[in-house]
Short mmCIF file of C-alpha atoms and ligand atoms in Angstrom, two decimals:
data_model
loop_
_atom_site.label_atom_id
_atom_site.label_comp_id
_atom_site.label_asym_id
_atom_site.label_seq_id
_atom_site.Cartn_x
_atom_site.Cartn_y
_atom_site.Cartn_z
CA UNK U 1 27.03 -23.36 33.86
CA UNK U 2 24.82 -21.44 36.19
CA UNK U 3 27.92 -20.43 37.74
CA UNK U 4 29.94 -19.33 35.40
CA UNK U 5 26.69 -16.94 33.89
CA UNK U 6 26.91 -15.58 37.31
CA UNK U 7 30.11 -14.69 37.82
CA UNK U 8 29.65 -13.21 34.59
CA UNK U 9 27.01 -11.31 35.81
CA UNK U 10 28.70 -10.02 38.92
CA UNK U 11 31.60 -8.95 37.40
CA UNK U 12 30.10 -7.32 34.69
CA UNK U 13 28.17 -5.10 36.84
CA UNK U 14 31.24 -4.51 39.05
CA UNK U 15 32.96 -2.98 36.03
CA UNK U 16 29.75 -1.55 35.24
CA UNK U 17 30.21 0.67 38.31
CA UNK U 18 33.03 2.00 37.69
CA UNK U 19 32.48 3.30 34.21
CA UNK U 20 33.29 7.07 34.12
CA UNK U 21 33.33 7.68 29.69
CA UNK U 22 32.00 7.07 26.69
CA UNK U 23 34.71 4.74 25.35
CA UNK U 24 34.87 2.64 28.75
CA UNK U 25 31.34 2.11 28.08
CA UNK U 26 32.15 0.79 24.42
CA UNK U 27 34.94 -1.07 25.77
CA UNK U 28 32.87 -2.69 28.96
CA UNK U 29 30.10 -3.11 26.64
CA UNK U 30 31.99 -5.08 23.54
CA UNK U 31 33.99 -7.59 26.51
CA UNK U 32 30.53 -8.75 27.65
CA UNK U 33 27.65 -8.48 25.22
CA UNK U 34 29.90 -8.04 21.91
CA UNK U 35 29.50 -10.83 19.66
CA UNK U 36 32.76 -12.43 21.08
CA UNK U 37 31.55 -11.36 24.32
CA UNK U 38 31.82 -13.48 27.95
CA UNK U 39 28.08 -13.15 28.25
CA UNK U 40 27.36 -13.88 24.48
CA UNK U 41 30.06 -17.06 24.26
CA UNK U 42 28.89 -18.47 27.89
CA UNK U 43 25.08 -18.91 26.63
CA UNK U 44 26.39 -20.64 23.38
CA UNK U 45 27.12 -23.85 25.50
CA UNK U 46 23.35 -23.73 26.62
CA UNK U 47 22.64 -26.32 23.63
CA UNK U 48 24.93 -28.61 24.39
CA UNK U 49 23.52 -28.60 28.06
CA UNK U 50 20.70 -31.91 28.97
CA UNK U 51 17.01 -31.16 27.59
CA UNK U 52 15.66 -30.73 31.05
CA UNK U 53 18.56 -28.47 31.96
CA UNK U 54 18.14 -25.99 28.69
CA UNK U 55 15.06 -23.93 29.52
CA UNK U 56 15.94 -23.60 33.21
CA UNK U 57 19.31 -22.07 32.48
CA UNK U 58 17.82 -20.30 28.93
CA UNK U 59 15.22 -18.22 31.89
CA UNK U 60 18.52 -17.35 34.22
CA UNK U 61 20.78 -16.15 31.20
CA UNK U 62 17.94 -14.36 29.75
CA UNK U 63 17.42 -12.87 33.24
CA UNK U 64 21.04 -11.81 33.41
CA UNK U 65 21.10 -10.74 30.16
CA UNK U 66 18.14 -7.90 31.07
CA UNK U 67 20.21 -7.03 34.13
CA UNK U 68 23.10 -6.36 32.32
CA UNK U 69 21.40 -4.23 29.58
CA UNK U 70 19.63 -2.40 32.32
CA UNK U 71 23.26 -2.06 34.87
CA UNK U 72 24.90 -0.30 31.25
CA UNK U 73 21.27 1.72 30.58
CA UNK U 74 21.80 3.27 34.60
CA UNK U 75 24.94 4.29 33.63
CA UNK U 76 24.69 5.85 30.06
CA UNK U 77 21.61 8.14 32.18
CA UNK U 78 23.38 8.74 35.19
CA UNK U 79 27.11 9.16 34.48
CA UNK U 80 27.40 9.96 30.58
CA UNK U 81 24.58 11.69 29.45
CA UNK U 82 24.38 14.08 32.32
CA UNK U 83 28.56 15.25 32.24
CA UNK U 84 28.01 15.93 28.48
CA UNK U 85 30.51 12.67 27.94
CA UNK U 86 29.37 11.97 24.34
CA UNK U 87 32.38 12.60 22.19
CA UNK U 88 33.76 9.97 20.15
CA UNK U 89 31.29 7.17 21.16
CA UNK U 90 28.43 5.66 20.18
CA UNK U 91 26.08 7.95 21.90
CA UNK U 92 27.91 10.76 19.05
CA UNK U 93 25.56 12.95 17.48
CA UNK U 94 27.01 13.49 13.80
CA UNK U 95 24.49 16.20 11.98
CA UNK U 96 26.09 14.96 8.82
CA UNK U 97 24.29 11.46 8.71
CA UNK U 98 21.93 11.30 6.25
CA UNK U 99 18.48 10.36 8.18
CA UNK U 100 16.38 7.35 7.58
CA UNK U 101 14.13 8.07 4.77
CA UNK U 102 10.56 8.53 6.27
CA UNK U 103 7.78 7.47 4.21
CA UNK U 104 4.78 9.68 4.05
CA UNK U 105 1.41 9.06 2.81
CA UNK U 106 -0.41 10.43 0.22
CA UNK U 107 -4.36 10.82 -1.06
CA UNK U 108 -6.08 7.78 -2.79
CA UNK U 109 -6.41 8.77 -6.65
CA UNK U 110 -10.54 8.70 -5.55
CA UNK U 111 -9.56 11.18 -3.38
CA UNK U 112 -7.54 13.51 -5.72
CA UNK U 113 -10.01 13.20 -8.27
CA UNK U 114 -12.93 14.26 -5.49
CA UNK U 115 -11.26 17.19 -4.66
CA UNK U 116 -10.55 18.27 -7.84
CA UNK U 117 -14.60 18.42 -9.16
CA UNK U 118 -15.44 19.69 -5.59
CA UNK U 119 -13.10 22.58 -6.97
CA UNK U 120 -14.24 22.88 -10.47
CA UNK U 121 -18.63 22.68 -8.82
CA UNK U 122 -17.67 25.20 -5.92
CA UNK U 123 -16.20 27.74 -8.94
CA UNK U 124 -19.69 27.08 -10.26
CA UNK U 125 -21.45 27.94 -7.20
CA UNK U 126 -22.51 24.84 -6.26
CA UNK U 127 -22.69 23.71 -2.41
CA UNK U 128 -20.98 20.69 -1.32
CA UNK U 129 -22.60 18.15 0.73
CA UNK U 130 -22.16 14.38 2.02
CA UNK U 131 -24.64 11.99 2.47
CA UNK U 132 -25.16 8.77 4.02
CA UNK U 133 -23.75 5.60 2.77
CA UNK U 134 -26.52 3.42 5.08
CA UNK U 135 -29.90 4.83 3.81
CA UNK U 136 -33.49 4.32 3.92
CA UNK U 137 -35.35 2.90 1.07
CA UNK U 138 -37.10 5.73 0.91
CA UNK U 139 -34.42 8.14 -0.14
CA UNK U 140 -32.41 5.56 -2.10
CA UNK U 141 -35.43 4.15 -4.29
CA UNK U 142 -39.05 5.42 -3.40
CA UNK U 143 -38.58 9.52 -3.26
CA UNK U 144 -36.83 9.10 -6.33
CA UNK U 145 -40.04 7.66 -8.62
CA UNK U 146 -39.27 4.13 -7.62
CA UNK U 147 -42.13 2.55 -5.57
CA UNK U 148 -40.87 -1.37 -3.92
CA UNK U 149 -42.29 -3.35 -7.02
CA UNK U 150 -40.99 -1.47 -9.66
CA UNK U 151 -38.70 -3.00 -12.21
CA UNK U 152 -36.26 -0.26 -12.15
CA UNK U 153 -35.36 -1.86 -9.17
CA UNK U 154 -33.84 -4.35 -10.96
CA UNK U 155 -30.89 -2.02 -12.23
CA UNK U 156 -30.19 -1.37 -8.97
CA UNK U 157 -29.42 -4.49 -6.83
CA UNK U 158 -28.07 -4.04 -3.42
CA UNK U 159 -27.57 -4.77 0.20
CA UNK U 160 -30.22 -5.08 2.15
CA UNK U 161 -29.45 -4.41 5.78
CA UNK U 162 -31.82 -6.06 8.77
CA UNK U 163 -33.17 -3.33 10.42
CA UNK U 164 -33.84 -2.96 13.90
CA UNK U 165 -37.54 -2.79 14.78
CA UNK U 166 -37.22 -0.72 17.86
CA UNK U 167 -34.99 2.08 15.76
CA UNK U 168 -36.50 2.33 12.92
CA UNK U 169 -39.45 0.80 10.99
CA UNK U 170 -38.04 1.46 7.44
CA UNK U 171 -36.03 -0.74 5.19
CA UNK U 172 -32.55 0.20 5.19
CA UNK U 173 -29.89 -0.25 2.20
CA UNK U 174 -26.20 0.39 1.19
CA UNK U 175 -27.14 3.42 -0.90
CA UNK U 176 -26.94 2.29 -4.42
CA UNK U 177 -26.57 6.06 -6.45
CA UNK U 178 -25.70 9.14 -4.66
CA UNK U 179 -28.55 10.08 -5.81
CA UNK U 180 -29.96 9.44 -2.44
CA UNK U 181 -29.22 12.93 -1.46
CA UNK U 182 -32.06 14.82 -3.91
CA UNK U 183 -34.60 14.55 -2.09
CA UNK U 184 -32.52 14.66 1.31
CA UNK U 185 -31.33 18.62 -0.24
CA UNK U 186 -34.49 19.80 -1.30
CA UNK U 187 -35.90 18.98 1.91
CA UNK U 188 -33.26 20.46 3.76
CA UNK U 189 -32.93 23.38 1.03
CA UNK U 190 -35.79 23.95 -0.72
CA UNK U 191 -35.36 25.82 -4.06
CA UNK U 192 -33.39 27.31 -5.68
CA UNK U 193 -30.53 25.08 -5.32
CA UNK U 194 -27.24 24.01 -6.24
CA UNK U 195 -25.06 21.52 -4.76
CA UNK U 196 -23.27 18.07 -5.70
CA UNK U 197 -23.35 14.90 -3.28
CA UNK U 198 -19.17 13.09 -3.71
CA UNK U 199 -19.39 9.55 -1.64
CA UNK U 200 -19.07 6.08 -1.99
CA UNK U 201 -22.09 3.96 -3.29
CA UNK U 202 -22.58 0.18 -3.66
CA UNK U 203 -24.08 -2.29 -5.64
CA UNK U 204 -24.55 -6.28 -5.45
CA UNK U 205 -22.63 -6.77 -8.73
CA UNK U 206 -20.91 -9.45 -10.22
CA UNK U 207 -17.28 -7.55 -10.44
CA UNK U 208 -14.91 -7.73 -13.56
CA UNK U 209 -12.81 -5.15 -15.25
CA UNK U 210 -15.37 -2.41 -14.98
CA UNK U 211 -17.79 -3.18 -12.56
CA UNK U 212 -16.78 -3.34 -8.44
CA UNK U 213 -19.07 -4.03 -5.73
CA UNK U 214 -17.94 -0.41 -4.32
CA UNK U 215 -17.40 2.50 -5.90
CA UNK U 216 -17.31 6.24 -6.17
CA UNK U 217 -19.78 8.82 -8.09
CA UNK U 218 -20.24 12.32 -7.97
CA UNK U 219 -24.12 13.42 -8.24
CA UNK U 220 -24.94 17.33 -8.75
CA UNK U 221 -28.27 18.91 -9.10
CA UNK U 222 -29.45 22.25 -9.98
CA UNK U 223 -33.31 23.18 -9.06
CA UNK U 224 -34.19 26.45 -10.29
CA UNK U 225 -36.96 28.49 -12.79
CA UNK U 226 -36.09 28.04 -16.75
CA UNK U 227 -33.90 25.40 -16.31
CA UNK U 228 -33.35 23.27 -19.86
CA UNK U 229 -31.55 20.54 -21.48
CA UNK U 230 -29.14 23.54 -22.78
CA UNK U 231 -28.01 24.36 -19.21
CA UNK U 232 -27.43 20.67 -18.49
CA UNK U 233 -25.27 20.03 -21.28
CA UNK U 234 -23.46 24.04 -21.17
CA UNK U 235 -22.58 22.26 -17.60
CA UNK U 236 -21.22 18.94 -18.65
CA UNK U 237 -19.26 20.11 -21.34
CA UNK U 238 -17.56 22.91 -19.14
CA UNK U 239 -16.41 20.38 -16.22
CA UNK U 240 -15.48 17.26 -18.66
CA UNK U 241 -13.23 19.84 -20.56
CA UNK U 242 -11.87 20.72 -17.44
CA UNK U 243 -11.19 17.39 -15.46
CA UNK U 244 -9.77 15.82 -18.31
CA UNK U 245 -7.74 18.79 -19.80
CA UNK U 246 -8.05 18.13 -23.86
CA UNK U 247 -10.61 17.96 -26.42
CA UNK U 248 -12.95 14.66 -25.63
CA UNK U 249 -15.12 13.40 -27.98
CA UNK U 250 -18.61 12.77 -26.32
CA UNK U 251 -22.03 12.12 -26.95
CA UNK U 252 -25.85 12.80 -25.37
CA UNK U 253 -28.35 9.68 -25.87
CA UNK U 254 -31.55 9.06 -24.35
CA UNK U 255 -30.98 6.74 -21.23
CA UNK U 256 -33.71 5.55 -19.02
CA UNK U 257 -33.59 6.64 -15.01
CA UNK U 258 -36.99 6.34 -13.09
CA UNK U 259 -36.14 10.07 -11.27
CA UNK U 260 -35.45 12.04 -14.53
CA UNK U 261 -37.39 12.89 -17.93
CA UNK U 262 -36.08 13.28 -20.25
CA UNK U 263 -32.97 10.96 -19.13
CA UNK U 264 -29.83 10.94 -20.69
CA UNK U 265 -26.18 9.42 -21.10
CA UNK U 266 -23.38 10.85 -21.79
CA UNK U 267 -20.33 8.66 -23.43
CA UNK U 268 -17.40 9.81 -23.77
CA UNK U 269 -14.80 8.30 -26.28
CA UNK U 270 -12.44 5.44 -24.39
CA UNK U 271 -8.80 7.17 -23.91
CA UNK U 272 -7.55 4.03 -23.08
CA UNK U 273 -8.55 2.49 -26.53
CA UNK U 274 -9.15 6.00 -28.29
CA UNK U 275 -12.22 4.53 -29.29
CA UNK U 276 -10.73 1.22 -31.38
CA UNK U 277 -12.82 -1.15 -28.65
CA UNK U 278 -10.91 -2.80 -25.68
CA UNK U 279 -12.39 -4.77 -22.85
CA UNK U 280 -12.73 -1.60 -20.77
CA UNK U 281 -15.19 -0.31 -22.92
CA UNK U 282 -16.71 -3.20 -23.34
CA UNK U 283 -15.41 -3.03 -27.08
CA UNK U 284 -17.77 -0.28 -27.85
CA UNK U 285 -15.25 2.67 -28.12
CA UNK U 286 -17.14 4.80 -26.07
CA UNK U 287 -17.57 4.80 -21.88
CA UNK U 288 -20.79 5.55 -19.86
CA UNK U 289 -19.84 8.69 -18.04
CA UNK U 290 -22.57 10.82 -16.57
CA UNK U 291 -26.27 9.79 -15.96
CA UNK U 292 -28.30 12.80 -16.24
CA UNK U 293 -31.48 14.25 -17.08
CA UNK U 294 -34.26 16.64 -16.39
CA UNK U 295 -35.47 16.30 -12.53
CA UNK U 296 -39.13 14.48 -12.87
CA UNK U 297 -42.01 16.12 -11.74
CA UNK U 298 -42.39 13.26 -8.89
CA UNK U 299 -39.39 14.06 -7.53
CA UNK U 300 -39.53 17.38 -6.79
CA UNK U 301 -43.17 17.04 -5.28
CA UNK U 302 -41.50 14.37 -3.05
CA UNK U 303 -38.72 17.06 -2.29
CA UNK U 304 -41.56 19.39 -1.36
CA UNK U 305 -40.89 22.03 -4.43
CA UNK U 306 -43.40 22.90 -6.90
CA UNK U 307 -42.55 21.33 -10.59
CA UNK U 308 -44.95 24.02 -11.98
CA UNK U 309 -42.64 26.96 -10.50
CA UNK U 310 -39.32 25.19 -10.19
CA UNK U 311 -37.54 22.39 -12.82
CA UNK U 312 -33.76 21.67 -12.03
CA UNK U 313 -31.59 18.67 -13.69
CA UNK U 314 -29.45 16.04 -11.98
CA UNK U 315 -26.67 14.10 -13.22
CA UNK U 316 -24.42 11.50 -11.63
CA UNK U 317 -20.65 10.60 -12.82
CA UNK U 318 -18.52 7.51 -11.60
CA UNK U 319 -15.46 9.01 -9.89
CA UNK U 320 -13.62 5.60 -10.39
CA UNK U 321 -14.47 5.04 -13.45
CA UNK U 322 -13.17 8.52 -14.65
CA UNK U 323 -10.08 8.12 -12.66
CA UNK U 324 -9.57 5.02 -14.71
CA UNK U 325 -9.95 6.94 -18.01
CA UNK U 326 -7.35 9.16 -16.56
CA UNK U 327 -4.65 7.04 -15.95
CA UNK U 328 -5.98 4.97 -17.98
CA UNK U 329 -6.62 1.83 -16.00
CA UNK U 330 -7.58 -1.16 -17.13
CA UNK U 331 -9.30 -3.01 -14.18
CA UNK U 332 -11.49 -0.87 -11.62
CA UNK U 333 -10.50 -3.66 -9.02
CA UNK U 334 -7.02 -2.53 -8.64
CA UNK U 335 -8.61 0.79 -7.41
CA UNK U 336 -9.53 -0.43 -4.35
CA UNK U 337 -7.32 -3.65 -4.12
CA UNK U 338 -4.91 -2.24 -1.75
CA UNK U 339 -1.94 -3.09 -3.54
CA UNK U 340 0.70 -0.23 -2.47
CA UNK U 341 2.28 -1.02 -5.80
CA UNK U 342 -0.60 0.69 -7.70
CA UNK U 343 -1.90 3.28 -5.30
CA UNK U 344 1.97 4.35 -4.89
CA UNK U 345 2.27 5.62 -8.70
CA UNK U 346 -0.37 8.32 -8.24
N1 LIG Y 1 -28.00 7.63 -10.10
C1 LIG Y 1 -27.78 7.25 -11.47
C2 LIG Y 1 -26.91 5.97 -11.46
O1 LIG Y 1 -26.26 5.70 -10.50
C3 LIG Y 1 -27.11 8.33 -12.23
C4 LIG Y 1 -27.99 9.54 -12.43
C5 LIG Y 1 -27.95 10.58 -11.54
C6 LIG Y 1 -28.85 9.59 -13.51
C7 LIG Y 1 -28.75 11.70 -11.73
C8 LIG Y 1 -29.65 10.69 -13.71
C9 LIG Y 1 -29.59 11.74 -12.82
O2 LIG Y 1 -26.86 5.26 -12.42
#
C-alpha cells in the first residue's frame, strides 16, 4: 500500500513538472486528486488495511496528499500565474459572476433609537455626555437625596460590587438610573446647564415581559433661573411628538423620586394595546415613560449650585422600553436576547 501511494506520489510530481497551461493543470490535477483520482481511489483501500496498519499509512497519505497540493500550488505561482496563462481554466476570472452576498451589520434598535433623541436634545441645545456604568454610591444614591438607610433604596436594588480597599474606600455599584450623572455635570459644569446622560443602567430585578436586569434610559437635565413645571412639560411634549411621529395620548401624575420635588410620571397610552390592557402594560392601558420632576434643593447644593439662584428639572426615559412601544414589542427580553432573528428585522 505504502508503495503504491508512493509511486503515486512520484509520478504525480513528475507530471507536475512538466505542466506548462492552465488546462494541463486541470487535466494533471483531475487524474490524481479528482474524485476518481489515483491519489483519491489508492487511500480508499486504507480501511480495509489491519487496525495497527491504518493510522500509520492514514499519516503517509495525508503527508503525500500536502505534497501534492503544495507540488500543483509551485506551479500555478511559478509557471501560470506569472505567463498570464489563465484563459479557459479554473484560475478564469469571469466579471460576470454574481459575487457571494456579503452580510453587513447594522445598529442595535437601542442604538438607533439613542441616536435619534441625541438628535432631537442637541436641536434643543442640550450637551451630550456619557457616564459611568460602575459608580460610586455616592453619585448613584447619596448626592441624589438618598442617604444608605433610606427606604428609597428599596426601589432601587442593585449590584453591589467588592471594592478594593487600596483603590478606593467608597462603595461601588452597577449604576441603577442614569441619573448618576447630575451631580457628576453640575460639578463638572456648574450652572446654567443643559445636557442629557444616554447609557446602559442595571437593576437586580426579577425579569418578565417588561422588566430586564439591563437596560437603557435616557436622563436630561436643565439647571437654569425661572425654570417651572411649564418648561418641563413644553419639553416632553415636543420630543415624545417627535420620537414617536403621531398624536400620543399622555398623562402627568405625581410620582415619588427622592432627587426631585415635585416628582412626576409621565404615561403614555400603550400602542401595542391602544390602551385596551395587555400584559405589556401591565393591563393598565397606559406605560410609565419618563420620570421627571423639579431638581430638589439637596441636589443642587450637593452639585455645588445655589437652589436660591438656580432651579433646573430632570427627567429620565427608558430607551428600551420606548423602542418596544415602537415596534411594538411584546417582551423587553428579546431586546437583548441575541437572537439574530429579531435584531435582523430592524
Ligand atoms: N432615575 C429615575 C428612574 O430611573 C428617573 C428619573 C430621572 C426621575 C430624573 C426623575 C428625574 O426611575
Amino acid at each position: 500500500m505504502q508503495n503504491i501511494l508512493n509511486t503515486i506520489k512520484n509520478n504525480a510530481l513528475r507530471e507536475i513538472e512538466n505542466i506548462k497551461s492552465g488546462d494541463e493543470y486541470i487535466k494533471l490535477e483531475k487524474k490524481y486528486l479528482g474524485r476518481n483520482g489515483e491519489f483519491t481511489k489508492a487511500i480508499k483501500d486504507i480501511k480495509s488495511l489491519a487496525e495497527k496498519e491504518r493510522p500509520i499509512v492514514g499519516k503517509i497519505a495525508n503527508e503525500i496528499r500536502i505534497d501534492l497540493e503544495n507540488g500543483f500550488n509551485k506551479i500555478k505561482e511559478a509557471v501560470l500565474e506569472t505567463a498570464g496563462d489563465i484563459k479557459g481554466s479554473v484560475f478564469s476570472f469571469d466579471p460576470t459572476l454574481q459575487s457571494k452576498k456579503q452580510e453587513i451589520g447594522h445598529l442595535h434598535p437601542t442604538t438607533l433609537i439613542q441616536n435619534e433623541l441625541m438628535d432631537i436634545f442637541a436641536s434643543m441645545g442640550f450637551m451630550i455626555l456619557e457616564g459611568p456604568e460602575l459608580e460610586s454610591d455616592y453619585y448613584n444614591f447619596e448626592s441624589l437625596n438618598v442617604p444608605k438607610t433610606h427606604p428609597a433604596r428599596d426601589m432601587q436594588d442593585t449590584y453591589y460590587i467588592k471594592p478594593d480597599k487600596k483603590l478606593c474606600s467608597s462603595q461601588i455599584v452597577l449604576r441603577t438610573q442614569t441619573s448618576n450623572m447630575q451631580v457628576r455635570t453640575m460639578h463638572e459644569y456648574g450652572a446654567p446647564l443643559r445636557a442629557i446622560f444616554p447609557g446602559k443602567c442595571f437593576r437586580n430585578e426579577a425579569t418578565d415581559v417588561c422588566h430586564d436586569n439591563s437596560f437603557h434610559q435616557l436622563e436630561g437635565m436643565i439647571i437654569d433661573k425661572n425654570i417651572s413645571v411649564a418648561n418641563l412639560i413644553a419639553v416632553m411634549e415636543e420630543f415624545l411628538s417627535k420620537v414617536f411621529k403621531r398624536e400620543l395620548k399622555t398623562k402627568l401624575r405625581p410620582a415619588y423620586f427622592p432627587f426631585v420635588e415635585p416628582g412626576f410620571e409621565v404615561d403614555m397610552n400603550c400602542i401595542i394595546c391602544d390602551g385596551a390592557g395587555c400584559p405589556s402594560c401591565k393591563n393598565s392601558g397606559w406605560l410609565e415613560m419618563i420620570g421627571c420632576g423639579l431638581m430638589h434643593p439637596n441636589v443642587l447644593k450637593a452639585g455645588g449650585i445655589d437652589s436660591e439662584e438656580y432651579g433646573g428639572f430632570a427627567f429620565g426615559l427608558g430607551t428600551t422600553r420606548m423602542i418596544m412601544m415602537l415596534h411594538e414589542i411584546a417582551d423587553i427580553r428579546l431586546m437583548q436576547s441575541g437572537d439574530i432573528r429579531f435584531t435582523k428585522q430592524f
